[in-house]
PDB file of C-alpha atoms and ligand atoms in Angstrom:
ATOM      1  CA  MET A 405      24.311  17.837 -20.964  1.00 91.00           C
ATOM      2  CA  ILE A 406      21.276  15.865 -19.598  1.00 97.00           C
ATOM      3  CA  ALA A 407      21.009  17.237 -15.835  1.00 97.00           C
ATOM      4  CA  ILE A 408      20.895  14.991 -12.712  1.00 98.00           C
ATOM      5  CA  ARG A 409      18.508  16.212 -10.330  1.00 98.00           C
ATOM      6  CA  THR A 410      18.590  16.294  -6.572  1.00 98.00           C
ATOM      7  CA  GLU A 411      16.642  14.700  -4.397  1.00 97.00           C
ATOM      8  CA  ARG A 412      15.200  17.997  -3.314  1.00 97.00           C
ATOM      9  CA  GLU A 413      14.048  18.681  -7.127  1.00 98.00           C
ATOM     10  CA  ILE A 414      12.723  15.146  -7.376  1.00 97.00           C
ATOM     11  CA  VAL A 415      10.072  16.293  -4.626  1.00 97.00           C
ATOM     12  CA  LEU A 416       8.949  19.030  -6.745  1.00 98.00           C
ATOM     13  CA  LEU A 417       8.902  16.951  -9.905  1.00 98.00           C
ATOM     14  CA  ARG A 418       6.960  14.604  -7.874  1.00 96.00           C
ATOM     15  CA  ASP A 419       4.301  17.128  -6.853  1.00 97.00           C
ATOM     16  CA  ALA A 420       3.711  18.393 -10.047  1.00 97.00           C
ATOM     17  CA  ASN A 421       3.649  15.092 -11.624  1.00 96.00           C
ATOM     18  CA  ARG A 422       1.076  13.918  -9.388  1.00 94.00           C
ATOM     19  CA  ILE A 423      -1.197  16.749 -10.233  1.00 96.00           C
ATOM     20  CA  VAL A 424      -1.019  15.797 -13.824  1.00 96.00           C
ATOM     21  CA  ALA A 425      -2.166  12.183 -13.019  1.00 94.00           C
ATOM     22  CA  GLU A 426      -4.839  13.474 -10.670  1.00 93.00           C
ATOM     23  CA  VAL A 427      -5.848  15.626 -13.808  1.00 95.00           C
ATOM     24  CA  LEU A 428      -5.560  12.685 -16.373  1.00 95.00           C
ATOM     25  CA  CYS A 429      -7.799  10.414 -14.192  1.00 91.00           C
ATOM     26  CA  ALA A 430     -10.364  12.746 -13.877  1.00 93.00           C
ATOM     27  CA  LEU A 431     -10.422  13.531 -17.661  1.00 95.00           C
ATOM     28  CA  ALA A 432     -10.470   9.790 -18.352  1.00 93.00           C
ATOM     29  CA  ASP A 433     -13.321   9.400 -16.553  1.00 92.00           C
ATOM     30  CA  ARG A 434     -15.197  12.045 -18.586  1.00 95.00           C
ATOM     31  CA  ALA A 435     -14.160  11.223 -21.722  1.00 95.00           C
ATOM     32  CA  GLU A 436     -17.561   9.926 -22.998  1.00 96.00           C
ATOM     33  CA  ALA A 437     -19.538  10.343 -25.896  1.00 97.00           C
ATOM     34  CA  GLY A 438     -21.116  13.707 -26.537  1.00 98.00           C
ATOM     35  CA  ILE A 439     -18.693  15.589 -24.186  1.00 98.00           C
ATOM     36  CA  THR A 440     -16.624  18.596 -26.455  1.00 98.00           C
ATOM     37  CA  THR A 441     -13.061  18.411 -26.179  1.00 98.00           C
ATOM     38  CA  ALA A 442     -12.870  22.257 -24.964  1.00 98.00           C
ATOM     39  CA  GLU A 443     -15.122  20.818 -22.180  1.00 98.00           C
ATOM     40  CA  LEU A 444     -12.680  18.460 -21.133  1.00 98.00           C
ATOM     41  CA  ASP A 445      -9.914  21.313 -21.532  1.00 98.00           C
ATOM     42  CA  ALA A 446     -11.779  23.632 -19.185  1.00 98.00           C
ATOM     43  CA  ILE A 447     -12.035  20.530 -16.674  1.00 98.00           C
ATOM     44  CA  ALA A 448      -8.358  20.359 -16.709  1.00 98.00           C
ATOM     45  CA  GLU A 449      -7.585  24.020 -16.280  1.00 98.00           C
ATOM     46  CA  ARG A 450      -9.696  24.173 -13.345  1.00 98.00           C
ATOM     47  CA  MET A 451      -8.052  21.561 -11.653  1.00 98.00           C
ATOM     48  CA  ILE A 452      -4.619  22.673 -12.425  1.00 98.00           C
ATOM     49  CA  ARG A 453      -4.976  26.206 -11.184  1.00 98.00           C
ATOM     50  CA  ALA A 454      -6.901  24.892  -8.073  1.00 98.00           C
ATOM     51  CA  ALA A 455      -3.954  22.589  -7.100  1.00 98.00           C
ATOM     52  CA  GLY A 456      -1.679  25.909  -7.140  1.00 98.00           C
ATOM     53  CA  ALA A 457      -0.111  24.970 -10.676  1.00 98.00           C
ATOM     54  CA  GLU A 458      -0.343  26.401 -14.000  1.00 98.00           C
ATOM     55  CA  PRO A 459      -1.038  24.687 -17.527  1.00 98.00           C
ATOM     56  CA  SER A 460       2.441  24.622 -18.995  1.00 98.00           C
ATOM     57  CA  PHE A 461       0.906  24.003 -22.607  1.00 98.00           C
ATOM     58  CA  LEU A 462      -1.230  27.115 -22.452  1.00 98.00           C
ATOM     59  CA  GLY A 463       0.804  30.020 -24.426  1.00 97.00           C
ATOM     60  CA  TYR A 464       3.726  27.551 -25.307  1.00 97.00           C
ATOM     61  CA  GLN A 465       4.713  28.849 -28.863  1.00 96.00           C
ATOM     62  CA  GLY A 466       1.432  30.153 -28.928  1.00 97.00           C
ATOM     63  CA  PHE A 467      -0.457  26.796 -27.992  1.00 98.00           C
ATOM     64  CA  PRO A 468      -3.838  28.192 -27.190  1.00 98.00           C
ATOM     65  CA  ALA A 469      -5.251  25.757 -24.577  1.00 98.00           C
ATOM     66  CA  SER A 470      -4.513  23.890 -21.641  1.00 98.00           C
ATOM     67  CA  THR A 471      -4.287  20.546 -22.965  1.00 98.00           C
ATOM     68  CA  CYS A 472      -3.878  18.610 -26.130  1.00 98.00           C
ATOM     69  CA  ILE A 473      -6.619  16.347 -26.928  1.00 98.00           C
ATOM     70  CA  SER A 474      -6.291  14.000 -29.918  1.00 98.00           C
ATOM     71  CA  VAL A 475      -9.358  12.011 -31.212  1.00 98.00           C
ATOM     72  CA  ASP A 476      -8.518   8.759 -33.370  1.00 98.00           C
ATOM     73  CA  GLU A 477      -6.637  10.223 -36.445  1.00 98.00           C
ATOM     74  CA  VAL A 478      -5.110  13.019 -34.371  1.00 98.00           C
ATOM     75  CA  ILE A 479      -1.533  11.606 -33.259  1.00 98.00           C
ATOM     76  CA  VAL A 480      -0.838  14.884 -30.698  1.00 98.00           C
ATOM     77  CA  HIS A 481      -1.168  18.305 -30.363  1.00 98.00           C
ATOM     78  CA  GLY A 482      -4.997  18.318 -30.926  1.00 98.00           C
ATOM     79  CA  ILE A 483      -6.319  21.480 -30.085  1.00 98.00           C
ATOM     80  CA  PRO A 484      -9.329  21.290 -27.855  1.00 98.00           C
ATOM     81  CA  GLY A 485     -12.581  22.793 -29.457  1.00 98.00           C
ATOM     82  CA  SER A 486     -16.214  21.902 -30.496  1.00 98.00           C
ATOM     83  CA  ARG A 487     -15.486  18.253 -31.503  1.00 97.00           C
ATOM     84  CA  ARG A 488     -17.709  15.991 -29.477  1.00 98.00           C
ATOM     85  CA  LEU A 489     -16.852  12.675 -28.392  1.00 98.00           C
ATOM     86  CA  LYS A 490     -18.502   9.788 -30.393  1.00 98.00           C
ATOM     87  CA  ASP A 491     -18.566   5.987 -29.050  1.00 98.00           C
ATOM     88  CA  GLY A 492     -16.043   3.687 -30.794  1.00 97.00           C
ATOM     89  CA  GLN A 493     -13.110   6.687 -30.981  1.00 98.00           C
ATOM     90  CA  ILE A 494      -9.944   6.517 -29.330  1.00 97.00           C
ATOM     91  CA  CYS A 495      -9.341  10.144 -27.267  1.00 97.00           C
ATOM     92  CA  SER A 496      -5.897  10.756 -26.419  1.00 98.00           C
ATOM     93  CA  LEU A 497      -5.116  13.293 -23.475  1.00 97.00           C
ATOM     94  CA  ASP A 498      -1.734  15.143 -23.066  1.00 98.00           C
ATOM     95  CA  VAL A 499      -1.401  17.604 -19.783  1.00 98.00           C
ATOM     96  CA  GLY A 500       1.352  19.413 -18.688  1.00 98.00           C
ATOM     97  CA  VAL A 501       1.918  21.562 -15.744  1.00 98.00           C
ATOM     98  CA  ARG A 502       4.241  24.060 -14.005  1.00 98.00           C
ATOM     99  CA  TYR A 503       4.419  24.033 -10.209  1.00 98.00           C
ATOM    100  CA  LYS A 504       6.940  25.724  -8.022  1.00 98.00           C
ATOM    101  CA  GLY A 505       9.305  26.137 -11.227  1.00 98.00           C
ATOM    102  CA  TYR A 506       9.067  22.382 -11.797  1.00 98.00           C
ATOM    103  CA  TYR A 507       7.279  20.616 -14.744  1.00 98.00           C
ATOM    104  CA  GLY A 508       5.166  17.590 -15.062  1.00 98.00           C
ATOM    105  CA  ASP A 509       3.815  16.046 -18.396  1.00 98.00           C
ATOM    106  CA  ALA A 510       2.180  12.708 -19.038  1.00 97.00           C
ATOM    107  CA  ALA A 511      -0.691  11.371 -21.327  1.00 97.00           C
ATOM    108  CA  LEU A 512      -3.036   8.731 -21.728  1.00 95.00           C
ATOM    109  CA  SER A 513      -5.478   7.168 -24.430  1.00 96.00           C
ATOM    110  CA  VAL A 514      -9.127   6.142 -23.471  1.00 95.00           C
ATOM    111  CA  PRO A 515     -11.431   4.216 -25.407  1.00 95.00           C
ATOM    112  CA  VAL A 516     -14.787   6.193 -25.880  1.00 96.00           C
ATOM    113  CA  GLY A 517     -17.332   3.555 -25.005  1.00 95.00           C
ATOM    114  CA  GLU A 518     -16.716   0.443 -27.090  1.00 95.00           C
ATOM    115  CA  VAL A 519     -14.096   0.191 -29.628  1.00 96.00           C
ATOM    116  CA  ASN A 520     -13.162  -2.227 -32.140  1.00 97.00           C
ATOM    117  CA  GLU A 521     -10.744  -4.798 -31.847  1.00 97.00           C
ATOM    118  CA  GLU A 522      -7.911  -3.051 -34.272  1.00 97.00           C
ATOM    119  CA  ARG A 523      -8.433   0.122 -31.806  1.00 97.00           C
ATOM    120  CA  GLN A 524      -8.428  -1.960 -28.558  1.00 96.00           C
ATOM    121  CA  ARG A 525      -5.378  -3.914 -29.151  1.00 97.00           C
ATOM    122  CA  LEU A 526      -3.829  -0.603 -30.267  1.00 97.00           C
ATOM    123  CA  LEU A 527      -4.380   0.831 -27.043  1.00 96.00           C
ATOM    124  CA  GLU A 528      -3.320  -2.428 -25.147  1.00 95.00           C
ATOM    125  CA  ALA A 529       0.226  -2.308 -27.023  1.00 97.00           C
ATOM    126  CA  THR A 530       0.870   1.491 -26.626  1.00 97.00           C
ATOM    127  CA  ASP A 531       0.358   0.929 -23.027  1.00 94.00           C
ATOM    128  CA  ARG A 532       2.267  -2.075 -22.811  1.00 96.00           C
ATOM    129  CA  ALA A 533       5.250  -0.371 -25.136  1.00 97.00           C
ATOM    130  CA  LEU A 534       5.255   2.620 -22.419  1.00 96.00           C
ATOM    131  CA  ALA A 535       5.700   0.164 -19.993  1.00 95.00           C
ATOM    132  CA  ASN A 536       8.559  -1.976 -21.533  1.00 97.00           C
ATOM    133  CA  ALA A 537      10.321   1.427 -22.295  1.00 97.00           C
ATOM    134  CA  ILE A 538      10.179   2.434 -18.577  1.00 97.00           C
ATOM    135  CA  ASP A 539      11.645  -0.992 -18.002  1.00 97.00           C
ATOM    136  CA  ALA A 540      14.711  -0.211 -20.302  1.00 98.00           C
ATOM    137  CA  ALA A 541      15.241   3.411 -18.396  1.00 98.00           C
ATOM    138  CA  ARG A 542      17.792   2.027 -15.865  1.00 97.00           C
ATOM    139  CA  ALA A 543      21.182   3.288 -14.740  1.00 98.00           C
ATOM    140  CA  GLY A 544      23.649   1.699 -16.993  1.00 98.00           C
ATOM    141  CA  ASN A 545      21.526   1.241 -20.148  1.00 98.00           C
ATOM    142  CA  TYR A 546      21.505   3.611 -23.219  1.00 98.00           C
ATOM    143  CA  LEU A 547      18.776   5.956 -24.620  1.00 98.00           C
ATOM    144  CA  GLU A 548      18.544   3.625 -27.481  1.00 98.00           C
ATOM    145  CA  ASP A 549      17.143   0.749 -25.266  1.00 98.00           C
ATOM    146  CA  ILE A 550      14.055   2.790 -24.549  1.00 98.00           C
ATOM    147  CA  GLY A 551      13.029   3.405 -28.131  1.00 98.00           C
ATOM    148  CA  ARG A 552      14.241  -0.277 -28.808  1.00 98.00           C
ATOM    149  CA  ALA A 553      11.694  -1.337 -26.282  1.00 98.00           C
ATOM    150  CA  VAL A 554       8.891   0.504 -28.018  1.00 98.00           C
ATOM    151  CA  GLU A 555       9.672  -0.857 -31.107  1.00 98.00           C
ATOM    152  CA  GLU A 556      10.056  -4.488 -30.336  1.00 98.00           C
ATOM    153  CA  THR A 557       6.732  -3.874 -28.355  1.00 98.00           C
ATOM    154  CA  VAL A 558       4.409  -2.505 -31.353  1.00 98.00           C
ATOM    155  CA  ARG A 559       6.142  -4.497 -34.281  1.00 97.00           C
ATOM    156  CA  PRO A 560       4.911  -7.776 -33.797  1.00 97.00           C
ATOM    157  CA  GLU A 561       1.403  -6.400 -33.656  1.00 97.00           C
ATOM    158  CA  GLY A 562       1.623  -4.677 -37.172  1.00 98.00           C
ATOM    159  CA  PHE A 563       1.490  -1.079 -36.031  1.00 98.00           C
ATOM    160  CA  SER A 564       4.084   1.724 -36.494  1.00 98.00           C
ATOM    161  CA  VAL A 565       5.895   3.994 -34.273  1.00 98.00           C
ATOM    162  CA  VAL A 566       5.954   7.477 -34.927  1.00 98.00           C
ATOM    163  CA  ARG A 567       9.254   8.934 -35.838  1.00 98.00           C
ATOM    164  CA  ASN A 568       8.193  12.808 -36.283  1.00 97.00           C
ATOM    165  CA  PHE A 569       7.703  13.530 -32.765  1.00 98.00           C
ATOM    166  CA  VAL A 570       9.933  12.120 -29.589  1.00 98.00           C
ATOM    167  CA  GLY A 571       9.888  11.860 -25.836  1.00 98.00           C
ATOM    168  CA  HIS A 572      12.111  14.743 -23.929  1.00 98.00           C
ATOM    169  CA  GLY A 573      13.939  15.201 -20.584  1.00 98.00           C
ATOM    170  CA  ILE A 574      12.238  17.291 -18.066  1.00 98.00           C
ATOM    171  CA  GLY A 575      12.762  19.276 -14.924  1.00 98.00           C
ATOM    172  CA  THR A 576      12.760  23.090 -14.619  1.00 98.00           C
ATOM    173  CA  GLU A 577      12.037  23.292 -18.854  1.00 97.00           C
ATOM    174  CA  MET A 578       9.301  21.268 -20.124  1.00 96.00           C
ATOM    175  CA  HIS A 579      11.429  20.145 -22.787  1.00 97.00           C
ATOM    176  CA  ALA A 580      14.961  19.393 -21.881  1.00 97.00           C
ATOM    177  CA  GLU A 581      17.866  17.232 -22.996  1.00 97.00           C
ATOM    178  CA  PRO A 582      17.734  14.512 -24.535  1.00 98.00           C
ATOM    179  CA  GLN A 583      15.222  14.021 -27.033  1.00 98.00           C
ATOM    180  CA  ILE A 584      14.325  10.145 -26.824  1.00 98.00           C
ATOM    181  CA  PRO A 585      12.838   8.614 -30.086  1.00 98.00           C
ATOM    182  CA  ASN A 586      10.592   5.740 -29.834  1.00 98.00           C
ATOM    183  CA  PHE A 587      12.497   3.753 -32.468  1.00 98.00           C
ATOM    184  CA  SER A 588      16.206   2.309 -32.838  1.00 96.00           C
ATOM    185  CA  THR A 589      18.207   4.825 -34.444  1.00 94.00           C
ATOM    186  CA  GLY A 590      21.533   2.763 -35.003  1.00 94.00           C
ATOM    187  CA  ARG A 591      23.331   4.904 -32.062  1.00 96.00           C
ATOM    188  CA  ARG A 592      23.207   3.766 -28.672  1.00 96.00           C
ATOM    189  CA  GLY A 593      23.466   7.547 -27.454  1.00 97.00           C
ATOM    190  CA  PRO A 594      24.056   8.649 -24.013  1.00 98.00           C
ATOM    191  CA  LYS A 595      24.167   6.248 -21.065  1.00 98.00           C
ATOM    192  CA  LEU A 596      21.352   6.475 -18.454  1.00 98.00           C
ATOM    193  CA  LYS A 597      22.075   7.820 -15.086  1.00 98.00           C
ATOM    194  CA  ALA A 598      20.593   7.698 -11.893  1.00 98.00           C
ATOM    195  CA  GLY A 599      18.863  11.151 -11.233  1.00 98.00           C
ATOM    196  CA  MET A 600      17.765  11.975 -15.141  1.00 98.00           C
ATOM    197  CA  VAL A 601      14.283  12.683 -15.513  1.00 98.00           C
ATOM    198  CA  LEU A 602      12.387  11.797 -18.320  1.00 98.00           C
ATOM    199  CA  ALA A 603       9.288  12.026 -19.763  1.00 98.00           C
ATOM    200  CA  ILE A 604       8.685   8.687 -22.259  1.00 98.00           C
ATOM    201  CA  GLU A 605       6.035   8.999 -24.591  1.00 98.00           C
ATOM    202  CA  PRO A 606       5.213   6.491 -27.441  1.00 98.00           C
ATOM    203  CA  MET A 607       3.007   7.576 -30.371  1.00 98.00           C
ATOM    204  CA  ILE A 608       1.842   4.415 -32.326  1.00 98.00           C
ATOM    205  CA  ASN A 609      -0.306   4.180 -35.213  1.00 98.00           C
ATOM    206  CA  ALA A 610      -2.652   1.434 -36.543  1.00 98.00           C
ATOM    207  CA  GLY A 611      -1.373   2.092 -40.074  1.00 98.00           C
ATOM    208  CA  THR A 612       1.620   3.937 -41.820  1.00 98.00           C
ATOM    209  CA  HIS A 613       4.196   5.701 -39.425  1.00 98.00           C
ATOM    210  CA  GLU A 614       3.692   9.197 -41.452  1.00 98.00           C
ATOM    211  CA  VAL A 615       2.500  12.452 -40.180  1.00 98.00           C
ATOM    212  CA  LYS A 616       0.395  15.335 -41.501  1.00 98.00           C
ATOM    213  CA  VAL A 617       0.233  18.667 -39.774  1.00 98.00           C
ATOM    214  CA  LEU A 618      -2.863  20.358 -40.160  1.00 98.00           C
ATOM    215  CA  GLU A 619      -3.251  24.388 -41.379  1.00 97.00           C
ATOM    216  CA  ASP A 620      -3.803  25.385 -37.792  1.00 97.00           C
ATOM    217  CA  GLY A 621      -0.125  24.312 -37.527  1.00 97.00           C
ATOM    218  CA  TRP A 622      -0.286  22.200 -34.554  1.00 98.00           C
ATOM    219  CA  THR A 623      -2.906  19.257 -35.200  1.00 98.00           C
ATOM    220  CA  ALA A 624      -0.684  16.169 -35.950  1.00 98.00           C
ATOM    221  CA  ILE A 625      -2.855  13.341 -37.788  1.00 98.00           C
ATOM    222  CA  THR A 626      -1.984  10.101 -39.502  1.00 98.00           C
ATOM    223  CA  ALA A 627      -1.417  10.294 -43.180  1.00 98.00           C
ATOM    224  CA  ASP A 628      -3.710   7.324 -43.670  1.00 98.00           C
ATOM    225  CA  HIS A 629      -6.422   8.931 -41.264  1.00 98.00           C
ATOM    226  CA  ARG A 630      -6.453   5.732 -39.314  1.00 98.00           C
ATOM    227  CA  PRO A 631      -6.182   5.518 -35.517  1.00 98.00           C
ATOM    228  CA  SER A 632      -3.229   6.417 -33.493  1.00 98.00           C
ATOM    229  CA  ALA A 633      -2.523   6.141 -29.641  1.00 98.00           C
ATOM    230  CA  HIS A 634      -0.454   8.126 -27.036  1.00 98.00           C
ATOM    231  CA  PHE A 635       1.035   7.132 -23.645  1.00 96.00           C
ATOM    232  CA  GLU A 636       3.350   9.230 -21.437  1.00 97.00           C
ATOM    233  CA  HIS A 637       4.911   8.832 -18.080  1.00 96.00           C
ATOM    234  CA  SER A 638       7.654  11.414 -16.465  1.00 97.00           C
ATOM    235  CA  ILE A 639      10.096   9.029 -14.528  1.00 97.00           C
ATOM    236  CA  VAL A 640      13.474   9.258 -12.873  1.00 97.00           C
ATOM    237  CA  VAL A 641      15.842   7.046 -14.000  1.00 98.00           C
ATOM    238  CA  ARG A 642      17.159   4.989 -10.793  1.00 97.00           C
ATOM    239  CA  GLU A 643      19.904   2.061 -10.212  1.00 96.00           C
ATOM    240  CA  GLY A 644      17.006  -0.413 -10.226  1.00 95.00           C
ATOM    241  CA  ASP A 645      13.383   0.116 -11.593  1.00 94.00           C
ATOM    242  CA  ALA A 646      12.770   3.803 -12.605  1.00 95.00           C
ATOM    243  CA  GLU A 647      10.227   5.717 -10.379  1.00 95.00           C
ATOM    244  CA  ILE A 648       7.197   7.108 -12.163  1.00 95.00           C
ATOM    245  CA  LEU A 649       6.636  10.494 -10.956  1.00 95.00           C
ATOM    246  CA  SER A 650       3.004  10.893 -12.825  1.00 93.00           C
ATOM    247  CA  ILE A 651       1.204   8.849 -10.872  1.00 87.00           C
ATOM    248  CA  SER A 652      -1.047   9.181  -7.865  1.00 74.00           C
ATOM    249  CA  PRO A 653      -3.238   7.078  -5.539  1.00 66.00           C
ATOM    250  CA  VAL A 654      -5.933   6.866  -8.369  1.00 63.00           C
ATOM    251  CA  ALA A 655      -3.036   6.688 -11.482  1.00 65.00           C
ATOM    252  CA  THR A 656      -1.602   3.176 -11.526  1.00 63.00           C
ATOM    253  CA  ARG A 657       1.970   2.267 -13.213  1.00 66.00           C
ATOM    254  CA  ARG A 658      -0.060   1.075 -16.174  1.00 68.00           C
ATOM    255  CA  TRP A 659      -2.452   3.834 -17.481  1.00 69.00           C
ATOM    256  CA  GLY A 660      -4.442   1.344 -19.054  1.00 62.00           C
ATOM    257  CA  GLU A 661      -5.324   0.104 -15.194  1.00 64.00           C
ATOM    258  CA  CYS A 662      -6.575   3.446 -14.155  1.00 60.00           C
ATOM    259  CA  VAL A 663      -9.172   3.640 -16.866  1.00 55.00           C
ATOM    260  CA  LYS A 664     -12.244   1.216 -17.090  1.00 46.00           C
ATOM    261  CA  ARG A 665     -12.476   1.090 -13.465  1.00 39.00           C
TER     262      ARG A 665
HETATM  263 MG1  LIG B1986       5.728  15.233 -23.484  1.00 63.10          MG
END
């Protein structure tokens, strides 16, 4: 069963996700050469707690930090630590919070300094894939329309869609039904209905879609060590355009527009 949220619940989900958006934009501004991923994580945890929320990743199945920070060949679930950002890298920032019993979850990837042409194109294609996926997430469409939109956006660029990790429903749990693949599965899946709340999160690799998980049990890297990008918004399905929840006065609809201001 995919939950249909009431407007009262959506107010709380909006609040939770606005906190996420503000933290992400702050991290995006600080993601420069020389800073460690642990320092970024500390900034996020401080902001989340100051907003009266809790970092929902911390302790989730034993995850040891408040954010996932995934640099270059790391696709998702990077554990913040002593790694220092360097110019030319892609830094993916993923933040989740719990606020008054409701969850917020979003992610964006930023260039550290100047990146090469391939990384720039990867960032832009992944951001665009998320925007197109959100356009497909409207009442009356089917779940598969979301994944197809992602796939059709990035395939012409020669990039590949990660298959091992998917988006998810979100609400009173961080990961709720349905799972949301970023590719066509050959089954149209459930019909989307107004009030469903979804975390849509394309993970796109420059090279192979194949993934390796490091010995820490979390860090997911590309099997060919080429770079990867990840963008995520939590949205409400509506009769027309979806409502993006993970947005704030500084976070625009397209994540790519909230960085490099
Ligand atoms: Mg998520």
